[in-house]
Short mmCIF file of C-alpha atoms and ligand atoms in Angstrom, two decimals:
data_model
loop_
_atom_site.label_atom_id
_atom_site.label_comp_id
_atom_site.label_asym_id
_atom_site.label_seq_id
_atom_site.Cartn_x
_atom_site.Cartn_y
_atom_site.Cartn_z
CA MET A 1 -9.73 21.67 14.84
CA THR A 2 -11.31 18.53 16.32
CA THR A 3 -14.84 19.63 15.58
CA ASN A 4 -13.90 20.85 12.15
CA LEU A 5 -12.17 17.67 11.15
CA ALA A 6 -14.97 15.52 12.56
CA GLU A 7 -17.45 17.59 10.57
CA ILE A 8 -15.35 17.27 7.44
CA VAL A 9 -15.06 13.49 7.74
CA ALA A 10 -18.83 13.24 8.30
CA GLN A 11 -19.34 15.48 5.28
CA VAL A 12 -17.07 13.31 3.12
CA ARG A 13 -19.00 10.21 4.21
CA ALA A 14 -22.31 11.89 3.39
CA ASP A 15 -21.02 13.11 0.02
CA MET A 16 -20.05 9.57 -0.92
CA GLU A 17 -23.51 8.16 -0.22
CA SER A 18 -24.72 8.42 -3.82
CA HIS A 19 -21.51 6.83 -5.15
CA ILE A 20 -21.28 3.90 -2.77
CA GLY A 21 -21.45 0.58 -4.59
CA SER A 22 -19.87 1.97 -7.80
CA GLY A 23 -16.90 0.34 -9.42
CA ARG A 24 -16.00 -3.28 -9.93
CA VAL A 25 -14.87 -5.50 -7.07
CA ALA A 26 -11.68 -7.47 -7.83
CA ASP A 27 -12.68 -10.99 -8.80
CA TYR A 28 -9.42 -12.78 -9.55
CA ILE A 29 -9.67 -14.69 -6.26
CA PRO A 30 -12.83 -15.85 -4.43
CA ALA A 31 -12.06 -14.13 -1.11
CA LEU A 32 -12.00 -10.71 -2.79
CA SER A 33 -14.96 -11.29 -5.12
CA ARG A 34 -17.16 -12.11 -2.08
CA VAL A 35 -16.70 -8.66 -0.54
CA ASP A 36 -19.83 -6.47 -0.38
CA PRO A 37 -19.35 -3.60 -2.89
CA ARG A 38 -21.37 -1.27 -0.67
CA LYS A 39 -18.77 -1.16 2.08
CA PHE A 40 -17.19 2.21 2.74
CA GLY A 41 -14.88 3.18 5.55
CA ILE A 42 -12.63 6.12 6.32
CA ALA A 43 -10.25 6.83 9.21
CA VAL A 44 -8.14 9.92 9.74
CA THR A 45 -5.39 9.85 12.39
CA THR A 46 -3.82 13.22 12.98
CA CYS A 47 -0.28 14.02 14.05
CA ASP A 48 -1.90 15.29 17.28
CA GLY A 49 -2.92 11.71 17.97
CA GLU A 50 -6.64 11.85 17.42
CA THR A 51 -8.58 9.48 15.19
CA ILE A 52 -11.81 10.27 13.45
CA ASN A 53 -13.55 7.59 11.50
CA ALA A 54 -16.79 6.91 9.72
CA GLY A 55 -18.60 4.07 7.98
CA ASP A 56 -17.06 0.60 7.97
CA ALA A 57 -13.75 1.86 9.33
CA GLU A 58 -13.37 -1.01 11.76
CA GLU A 59 -14.02 -3.82 9.33
CA PRO A 60 -10.88 -5.65 8.14
CA PHE A 61 -10.12 -5.88 4.42
CA SER A 62 -7.28 -7.24 2.32
CA ILE A 63 -4.68 -4.48 2.11
CA GLN A 64 -3.01 -6.05 -0.95
CA SER A 65 -0.66 -3.57 -2.62
CA VAL A 66 -0.90 -1.03 0.18
CA SER A 67 1.51 -3.40 1.93
CA LYS A 68 4.16 -2.40 -0.62
CA VAL A 69 4.76 0.89 1.21
CA PHE A 70 5.58 -0.88 4.47
CA ALA A 71 7.71 -3.52 2.75
CA LEU A 72 9.61 -0.72 1.01
CA THR A 73 10.21 0.91 4.38
CA ILE A 74 11.61 -2.31 5.84
CA ALA A 75 13.83 -2.93 2.78
CA LEU A 76 15.22 0.61 2.83
CA GLU A 77 16.05 0.24 6.50
CA ARG A 78 17.79 -3.04 5.67
CA VAL A 79 19.95 -2.04 2.69
CA GLY A 80 19.60 1.73 2.42
CA GLU A 81 20.27 3.51 -0.84
CA ALA A 82 21.67 0.31 -2.39
CA LEU A 83 18.06 -0.70 -2.99
CA TRP A 84 17.91 1.78 -5.86
CA GLN A 85 20.43 -0.26 -7.83
CA ARG A 86 17.87 -3.05 -8.06
CA VAL A 87 14.66 -1.08 -8.46
CA GLY A 88 13.96 2.33 -9.99
CA ARG A 89 11.83 5.19 -8.72
CA GLU A 90 10.02 6.39 -11.81
CA PRO A 91 6.31 6.02 -12.54
CA SER A 92 5.81 3.04 -14.77
CA GLY A 93 3.33 4.46 -17.28
CA SER A 94 2.23 0.92 -17.99
CA ALA A 95 0.27 -1.80 -16.22
CA PHE A 96 1.45 -2.73 -12.72
CA ASN A 97 2.28 -6.23 -13.91
CA SER A 98 3.83 -5.44 -17.30
CA ILE A 99 6.41 -7.95 -18.44
CA VAL A 100 7.20 -6.00 -21.60
CA GLN A 101 8.61 -3.10 -19.60
CA LEU A 102 10.65 -5.46 -17.46
CA GLU A 103 12.25 -7.02 -20.50
CA HIS A 104 12.99 -3.64 -21.98
CA GLU A 105 14.64 -2.48 -18.78
CA HIS A 106 16.72 -5.62 -18.21
CA GLY A 107 14.94 -6.94 -15.14
CA ILE A 108 15.18 -3.69 -13.13
CA PRO A 109 11.58 -2.79 -12.22
CA ARG A 110 10.55 0.83 -12.63
CA ASN A 111 9.60 1.35 -9.00
CA PRO A 112 8.97 -0.55 -5.76
CA LEU A 113 5.20 -0.06 -5.83
CA ILE A 114 4.48 -2.09 -8.96
CA ASN A 115 4.49 -5.88 -8.69
CA PRO A 116 8.00 -6.68 -9.98
CA GLY A 117 9.46 -3.89 -7.83
CA ALA A 118 7.63 -5.23 -4.79
CA ILE A 119 8.92 -8.72 -5.58
CA VAL A 120 12.50 -7.37 -5.53
CA VAL A 121 11.71 -5.66 -2.23
CA ALA A 122 10.38 -8.98 -0.87
CA ASP A 123 13.67 -10.60 -1.94
CA VAL A 124 15.59 -7.97 0.02
CA ILE A 125 13.49 -8.61 3.13
CA LEU A 126 13.76 -12.38 2.65
CA ASN A 127 17.53 -12.03 2.62
CA GLN A 128 18.02 -15.73 1.86
CA ARG A 129 16.19 -16.74 5.04
CA ASP A 130 13.20 -19.00 5.65
CA PRO A 131 10.14 -17.14 4.23
CA LYS A 132 8.40 -17.59 7.60
CA LEU A 133 10.93 -15.22 9.15
CA ALA A 134 10.44 -12.60 6.46
CA ILE A 135 6.65 -12.86 6.66
CA THR A 136 6.78 -12.54 10.44
CA GLU A 137 9.04 -9.50 10.13
CA ILE A 138 6.57 -7.74 7.81
CA LEU A 139 3.56 -8.67 9.95
CA GLU A 140 5.27 -7.57 13.15
CA PHE A 141 6.26 -4.28 11.56
CA LEU A 142 2.63 -3.61 10.65
CA ARG A 143 1.41 -4.63 14.10
CA ALA A 144 3.92 -2.28 15.69
CA ARG A 145 3.04 0.59 13.38
CA ALA A 146 -0.69 0.04 13.89
CA ASP A 147 -0.09 -0.40 17.63
CA ASP A 148 -2.42 -3.36 17.35
CA ARG A 149 -1.41 -7.00 17.64
CA SER A 150 -4.66 -8.21 16.11
CA VAL A 151 -3.43 -7.45 12.56
CA GLN A 152 -3.42 -10.80 10.75
CA ILE A 153 -2.66 -12.52 7.48
CA ASP A 154 -5.61 -14.10 5.67
CA LEU A 155 -4.21 -17.50 4.77
CA GLU A 156 -7.00 -18.21 2.28
CA VAL A 157 -6.05 -15.05 0.37
CA ALA A 158 -2.34 -15.94 0.53
CA GLN A 159 -3.05 -19.39 -0.90
CA SER A 160 -5.30 -17.98 -3.66
CA GLU A 161 -2.62 -15.43 -4.58
CA ALA A 162 -0.16 -18.30 -4.96
CA ASP A 163 -2.67 -20.41 -6.93
CA THR A 164 -3.44 -17.62 -9.41
CA GLY A 165 -0.20 -15.62 -9.37
CA HIS A 166 1.19 -16.96 -12.64
CA ARG A 167 2.13 -13.56 -13.92
CA ASN A 168 3.94 -12.65 -10.71
CA THR A 169 5.71 -16.00 -10.94
CA ALA A 170 6.71 -15.28 -14.53
CA MET A 171 8.06 -11.86 -13.58
CA ALA A 172 10.00 -13.31 -10.67
CA TYR A 173 11.69 -15.92 -12.88
CA PHE A 174 12.36 -13.23 -15.42
CA MET A 175 14.12 -11.05 -12.86
CA ARG A 176 15.99 -14.05 -11.54
CA ALA A 177 17.23 -14.66 -15.09
CA PHE A 178 18.49 -11.08 -15.15
CA GLY A 179 20.27 -11.68 -11.83
CA ASN A 180 17.98 -9.34 -9.90
CA LEU A 181 16.63 -11.90 -7.38
CA ASN A 182 18.91 -13.59 -4.88
CA GLY A 183 16.50 -15.95 -3.13
CA PRO A 184 14.65 -18.91 -4.63
CA VAL A 185 11.64 -17.70 -6.63
CA TYR A 186 9.24 -19.83 -4.56
CA ASP A 187 10.45 -18.32 -1.27
CA VAL A 188 10.39 -14.75 -2.58
CA LEU A 189 6.85 -15.18 -3.87
CA THR A 190 5.69 -16.88 -0.68
CA THR A 191 6.87 -13.76 1.16
CA TYR A 192 5.22 -11.44 -1.36
CA PHE A 193 1.88 -13.29 -1.44
CA HIS A 194 1.60 -13.35 2.35
CA GLN A 195 2.43 -9.65 2.53
CA CYS A 196 -0.41 -8.91 0.08
CA ALA A 197 -2.78 -11.06 2.17
CA ILE A 198 -2.48 -8.95 5.33
CA THR A 199 -5.88 -7.77 6.51
CA MET A 200 -6.37 -4.51 8.35
CA ASN A 201 -9.16 -2.05 8.93
CA CYS A 202 -9.05 1.67 8.14
CA VAL A 203 -8.32 2.66 11.74
CA GLN A 204 -5.32 0.31 11.92
CA LEU A 205 -4.05 1.33 8.49
CA ALA A 206 -4.30 5.06 9.15
CA ARG A 207 -2.46 4.56 12.44
CA ALA A 208 0.19 2.43 10.72
CA GLY A 209 0.94 5.13 8.14
CA LEU A 210 1.23 7.93 10.69
CA PHE A 211 5.04 7.87 10.80
CA LEU A 212 5.05 8.93 7.15
CA ALA A 213 3.00 12.00 8.06
CA GLY A 214 5.27 12.69 11.04
CA SER A 215 8.57 13.05 9.14
CA GLY A 216 9.48 9.47 9.95
CA ARG A 217 8.58 9.78 13.63
CA ASP A 218 5.47 8.19 15.07
CA PRO A 219 3.98 11.24 16.78
CA ILE A 220 1.96 9.13 19.22
CA SER A 221 4.65 6.74 20.48
CA GLY A 222 7.51 9.18 19.82
CA GLU A 223 9.46 6.43 18.04
CA GLN A 224 11.68 7.53 15.16
CA VAL A 225 10.73 4.78 12.70
CA VAL A 226 12.84 6.08 9.80
CA LYS A 227 14.93 9.20 9.32
CA GLU A 228 13.13 12.29 8.10
CA ALA A 229 14.83 12.21 4.69
CA ARG A 230 13.74 8.61 4.19
CA ALA A 231 10.12 9.35 5.04
CA ARG A 232 10.20 12.19 2.55
CA ARG A 233 11.46 9.84 -0.14
CA ILE A 234 8.91 7.15 0.58
CA ASN A 235 6.21 9.81 0.32
CA ALA A 236 7.69 10.97 -2.98
CA VAL A 237 7.56 7.46 -4.39
CA MET A 238 3.96 7.11 -3.20
CA MET A 239 3.06 10.39 -4.85
CA THR A 240 4.60 9.50 -8.21
CA CYS A 241 4.00 5.74 -8.32
CA GLY A 242 1.29 4.80 -5.81
CA HIS A 243 -1.71 4.47 -8.05
CA TYR A 244 -0.69 2.13 -10.82
CA ASP A 245 -1.04 3.80 -14.18
CA ALA A 246 -3.19 6.61 -12.75
CA SER A 247 -0.66 8.07 -10.31
CA GLY A 248 -0.62 11.38 -12.18
CA ASP A 249 -4.38 11.51 -12.06
CA PHE A 250 -4.40 10.88 -8.30
CA ALA A 251 -1.83 13.63 -7.76
CA PHE A 252 -3.94 15.92 -9.94
CA HIS A 253 -7.19 15.26 -8.08
CA VAL A 254 -6.00 14.61 -4.51
CA GLY A 255 -2.50 16.08 -4.30
CA LEU A 256 -1.25 13.75 -1.57
CA PRO A 257 1.09 10.75 -1.47
CA GLY A 258 -0.98 7.57 -1.48
CA LYS A 259 -0.95 3.88 -2.22
CA SER A 260 -3.90 1.81 -3.33
CA GLY A 261 -4.55 -1.91 -3.43
CA VAL A 262 -6.98 -4.11 -5.33
CA GLY A 263 -8.82 -4.85 -2.09
CA GLY A 264 -10.18 -1.31 -2.39
CA GLY A 265 -8.03 0.27 0.29
CA ILE A 266 -5.97 3.44 -0.06
CA LEU A 267 -3.45 4.82 2.42
CA CYS A 268 -2.90 8.52 2.00
CA VAL A 269 -0.39 10.75 3.78
CA ALA A 270 -0.93 14.43 4.50
CA PRO A 271 2.58 15.43 5.62
CA HIS A 272 2.74 17.03 9.11
CA ARG A 273 -1.03 16.69 9.41
CA ALA A 274 -2.49 13.23 9.23
CA SER A 275 -2.56 9.73 7.85
CA VAL A 276 -5.78 8.67 6.15
CA ALA A 277 -7.11 5.25 5.18
CA VAL A 278 -10.17 4.71 3.04
CA TRP A 279 -11.79 1.48 1.93
CA SER A 280 -14.39 0.89 -0.73
CA PRO A 281 -14.06 -2.37 -2.69
CA GLY A 282 -15.36 -1.21 -6.11
CA LEU A 283 -12.40 -0.36 -8.36
CA ASN A 284 -12.14 1.97 -11.34
CA GLU A 285 -10.78 0.78 -14.69
CA VAL A 286 -7.16 1.25 -13.53
CA GLY A 287 -7.65 -0.78 -10.35
CA ASN A 288 -7.91 2.01 -7.77
CA SER A 289 -10.84 2.23 -5.37
CA LEU A 290 -13.37 4.36 -7.20
CA VAL A 291 -15.24 5.76 -4.21
CA GLY A 292 -12.07 5.77 -2.10
CA SER A 293 -10.38 8.06 -4.62
CA LEU A 294 -13.42 10.35 -4.72
CA ALA A 295 -13.54 10.47 -0.92
CA LEU A 296 -9.87 11.45 -0.72
CA GLU A 297 -10.35 14.14 -3.34
CA ARG A 298 -13.20 15.55 -1.28
CA LEU A 299 -11.24 15.30 1.97
CA ALA A 300 -8.23 17.06 0.44
CA LEU A 301 -10.47 19.82 -0.86
CA LEU A 302 -12.33 20.38 2.42
CA THR A 303 -9.17 20.26 4.58
CA GLY A 304 -6.86 22.10 2.18
CA TRP A 305 -4.28 19.38 2.79
CA SER A 306 -3.03 19.04 -0.78
CA VAL A 307 0.75 19.47 -0.86
CA PHE A 308 0.42 21.70 -3.91
N1 LIG B 401 -1.63 -9.55 -4.82
C1 LIG B 401 -1.86 -8.77 -5.94
C2 LIG B 401 -0.94 -9.14 -7.06
O1 LIG B 401 0.25 -9.22 -6.87
C3 LIG B 401 -1.69 -7.33 -5.58
C4 LIG B 401 -2.52 -6.59 -6.46
C5 LIG B 401 -2.60 -5.13 -6.07
O2 LIG B 401 -3.16 -4.77 -5.05
O3 LIG B 401 -2.09 -4.36 -6.89
O4 LIG B 401 -1.38 -9.39 -8.15
#
């Protein structure tokens, strides 16, 4: 198994060689536009506790929307099923930051993995407290899950998100007008922007997602992070909603729950087998890592890990 998986990961890395550098690096903030498009990293952490990585797997990157999975986990643990009264669980079928859809659906975002849904989730975590407490809670959760206290927030990225996040701000006010935000918009967004600005490397991210592959239990530490049924549901939401408006396409090609971010990272869960993180900053036209998606398709094919 070990040798096989190591060979497969090496094969995936080699197969990506001719694609590396493709796609368009996010350029809406300076810190992301500076990232070298030729970076590529992959880490696979298995439920047996071994990690195999290749390429730039130990270089930190901005996890951006991948953080939405962990924030969702925290919010579900906080309020349980009541969360689903404030956010749906259907694929959006439109852009991740669509205001039109939000108006149409009376301020209830389609799912927690698009921006307005994640802003509602941030409001739940904020819980009318000082944003510093909510941000610390999210960061500490990721550090615990990654079993690595060096996970940090990039404050330059957080500030740039705030400086350029006019659309997120508009959506937050919009939802507040519909009565779907409890905290002050500024505090909710401060929480959300800092969550997006967390930096991790592939090894940390794969480790952090392992509880979702282990039926809610971290198979290395033995800690039951969430109940099995909850892990199953988070995976279901990732499968149907984790790749913006190309979630169907990702399910078609890869067949695994996953969540991407504009920093070029993707967290992918192979239930009962492994947690996988890939990073390649060039994005496709929908905003998913182009080479990252190809690498996961290849990995799923070579391992036979697709859930279908
Ligand atoms: N911070 C970004 C935003 O809210 C997240 C983008 C993403 O990764 O989807 O616009």
